[in-house]
Amino acid sequence: MSGTWALDSEALSLYLRADRKMTARLAVALQDDVRVVIAAATIVEADYAAVHPARLDWTLSRLAVVPLGQDLARAASNVLKSAGRHGHKYAIDAMVVATALAAADKPVTVLTSDVDDISTLLGDRLDRSGAERTGSSSKVKILPV
């Protein structure tokens, strides 16, 4: 594998809506053997009545859906605590960050529309090196969508 991309709810929503830029990004990622993951909870936020069930099924078949078990839930809770945040406003973002941090295939990049909150939640685990695929493999990069 050539690393992992973790999608937040907006990135997943763009893919569900067949956004050209997101579709092209993910096609390249899959071609480059990048593992594309989502926290299972992002489905709840990204899915809505206008999404055809077949489109959702097809999209999810192309991604690795990471279930929210006790360990990941506790990790997400710890992400919130370490960032001094709490509550539902940050909950799914914390699950996305916990999913990214738990990814085995490094380096990890989070594709997000919420750069500020994801950066805050990552704290010192954020790779600020600037180059998309270089820098510390133990830190997480952010790619705005």
Coordinates of C-alpha atoms in Angstrom, one line a residue:
M1 CA 0.0 0.0 0.0
S2 CA 1.0 3.6 -0.6
G3 CA -0.6 5.2 2.4
T4 CA -4.1 5.9 3.5
W5 CA -6.6 8.7 2.7
A6 CA -9.3 9.2 5.3
L7 CA -12.4 11.0 4.1
D8 CA -14.5 13.3 6.2
S9 CA -18.3 13.6 5.7
E10 CA -18.0 16.3 3.1
A11 CA -15.4 14.4 1.1
L12 CA -17.7 11.4 1.2
S13 CA -20.7 13.5 0.2
L14 CA -18.8 14.9 -2.8
Y15 CA -18.0 11.4 -3.9
L16 CA -21.6 10.4 -3.4
R17 CA -22.7 13.3 -5.6
A18 CA -20.1 12.3 -8.3
D19 CA -18.2 15.5 -7.9
R20 CA -15.6 15.5 -10.7
K21 CA -12.7 16.7 -8.7
M22 CA -13.3 14.2 -5.8
T23 CA -14.0 11.3 -8.2
A24 CA -10.8 12.1 -10.1
R25 CA -8.8 12.3 -6.8
L26 CA -10.1 9.0 -5.6
A27 CA -9.6 7.3 -9.0
V28 CA -5.9 8.3 -8.8
A29 CA -5.6 7.2 -5.2
L30 CA -7.0 3.8 -5.9
Q31 CA -4.8 3.5 -9.0
D32 CA -1.8 4.4 -6.9
D33 CA -2.7 1.7 -4.3
V34 CA -3.7 4.3 -1.7
R35 CA -6.1 2.8 0.9
V36 CA -9.2 5.0 1.1
V37 CA -11.1 4.8 4.4
I38 CA -14.1 6.3 6.1
A39 CA -15.2 6.1 9.7
A40 CA -18.6 4.4 9.6
A41 CA -20.3 7.3 11.3
T42 CA -19.5 9.6 8.3
I43 CA -22.1 7.6 6.3
V44 CA -24.8 9.0 8.6
E45 CA -23.8 12.6 8.0
A46 CA -23.1 12.2 4.2
D47 CA -26.1 10.2 3.1
Y48 CA -29.4 11.9 2.5
A49 CA -32.7 11.3 0.6
A50 CA -31.3 12.4 -2.8
V51 CA -28.6 9.8 -2.8
H52 CA -29.7 6.7 -4.7
P53 CA -29.2 3.5 -2.6
A54 CA -27.3 1.9 -5.5
R55 CA -24.9 4.9 -5.6
L56 CA -24.3 4.6 -1.9
D57 CA -23.7 0.8 -2.2
W58 CA -21.3 1.3 -5.1
T59 CA -19.4 4.1 -3.3
L60 CA -19.1 2.1 -0.1
S61 CA -17.8 -1.0 -2.0
R62 CA -14.9 1.1 -3.2
L63 CA -13.9 2.3 0.3
A64 CA -12.8 0.6 3.5
V65 CA -15.5 1.4 6.1
V66 CA -14.0 1.4 9.6
P67 CA -16.5 0.4 12.2
L68 CA -16.8 2.4 15.4
G69 CA -16.0 -0.1 18.1
Q70 CA -15.1 0.6 21.7
D71 CA -11.4 1.1 21.1
L72 CA -12.0 3.6 18.2
A73 CA -14.7 5.4 20.2
R74 CA -12.3 5.8 23.2
A75 CA -9.6 7.0 20.9
A76 CA -12.0 9.6 19.4
S77 CA -13.0 10.7 22.9
N78 CA -9.3 11.1 23.8
V79 CA -8.8 13.2 20.6
L80 CA -11.5 15.5 21.8
K81 CA -10.1 15.7 25.3
S82 CA -6.6 16.4 24.1
A83 CA -7.9 19.2 21.9
G84 CA -10.0 20.7 24.7
R85 CA -13.2 20.0 22.7
H86 CA -16.4 18.1 23.5
G87 CA -19.9 17.6 22.3
H88 CA -21.7 16.6 19.1
K89 CA -20.2 19.5 17.0
Y90 CA -16.8 17.7 17.0
A91 CA -17.8 14.1 17.4
I92 CA -17.7 12.9 13.8
D93 CA -14.6 14.9 13.1
A94 CA -13.0 13.2 16.1
M95 CA -14.0 9.8 14.7
V96 CA -12.4 10.7 11.4
V97 CA -9.2 11.8 13.2
A98 CA -9.1 8.6 15.3
T99 CA -9.6 6.5 12.2
A100 CA -6.8 8.3 10.5
L101 CA -4.5 7.9 13.5
A102 CA -5.3 4.2 13.7
A103 CA -4.5 3.5 10.0
A104 CA -1.8 1.0 9.5
D105 CA -0.8 2.1 6.0
K106 CA 1.3 5.3 6.4
P107 CA 1.5 8.1 5.4
V108 CA -2.1 9.2 6.2
T109 CA -3.9 12.2 4.7
V110 CA -7.4 13.4 5.8
L111 CA -9.5 14.9 3.0
T112 CA -11.7 17.4 4.6
S113 CA -13.7 20.6 4.1
D114 CA -13.1 21.5 7.8
V115 CA -9.4 22.1 7.9
D116 CA -9.5 24.2 11.0
D117 CA -11.3 21.7 13.2
I118 CA -9.4 18.7 11.9
S119 CA -6.1 20.6 12.4
T120 CA -7.2 21.4 16.0
L121 CA -8.1 17.8 16.7
L122 CA -4.9 16.5 15.3
G123 CA -2.8 18.9 17.3
D124 CA 0.9 18.0 17.3
R125 CA 0.0 14.9 15.2
L126 CA -0.6 17.2 12.2
D127 CA 2.2 17.1 9.6
R128 CA 2.8 20.7 8.6
S129 CA 5.6 19.8 6.1
G130 CA 3.5 21.0 3.2
A131 CA 4.5 18.4 0.6
E132 CA 1.6 15.9 0.0
R133 CA 3.5 12.6 0.4
T134 CA 6.6 13.4 2.3
G135 CA 7.3 14.3 5.9
S136 CA 6.9 12.2 9.0
S137 CA 5.0 9.0 8.4
S138 CA 3.8 9.1 12.0
K139 CA 1.9 12.4 11.5
V140 CA -1.2 13.1 9.5
K141 CA -1.5 15.5 6.6
I142 CA -4.6 17.4 5.6
L143 CA -5.9 17.9 2.0
P144 CA -8.7 20.4 1.7
V145 CA -11.7 19.5 -0.5

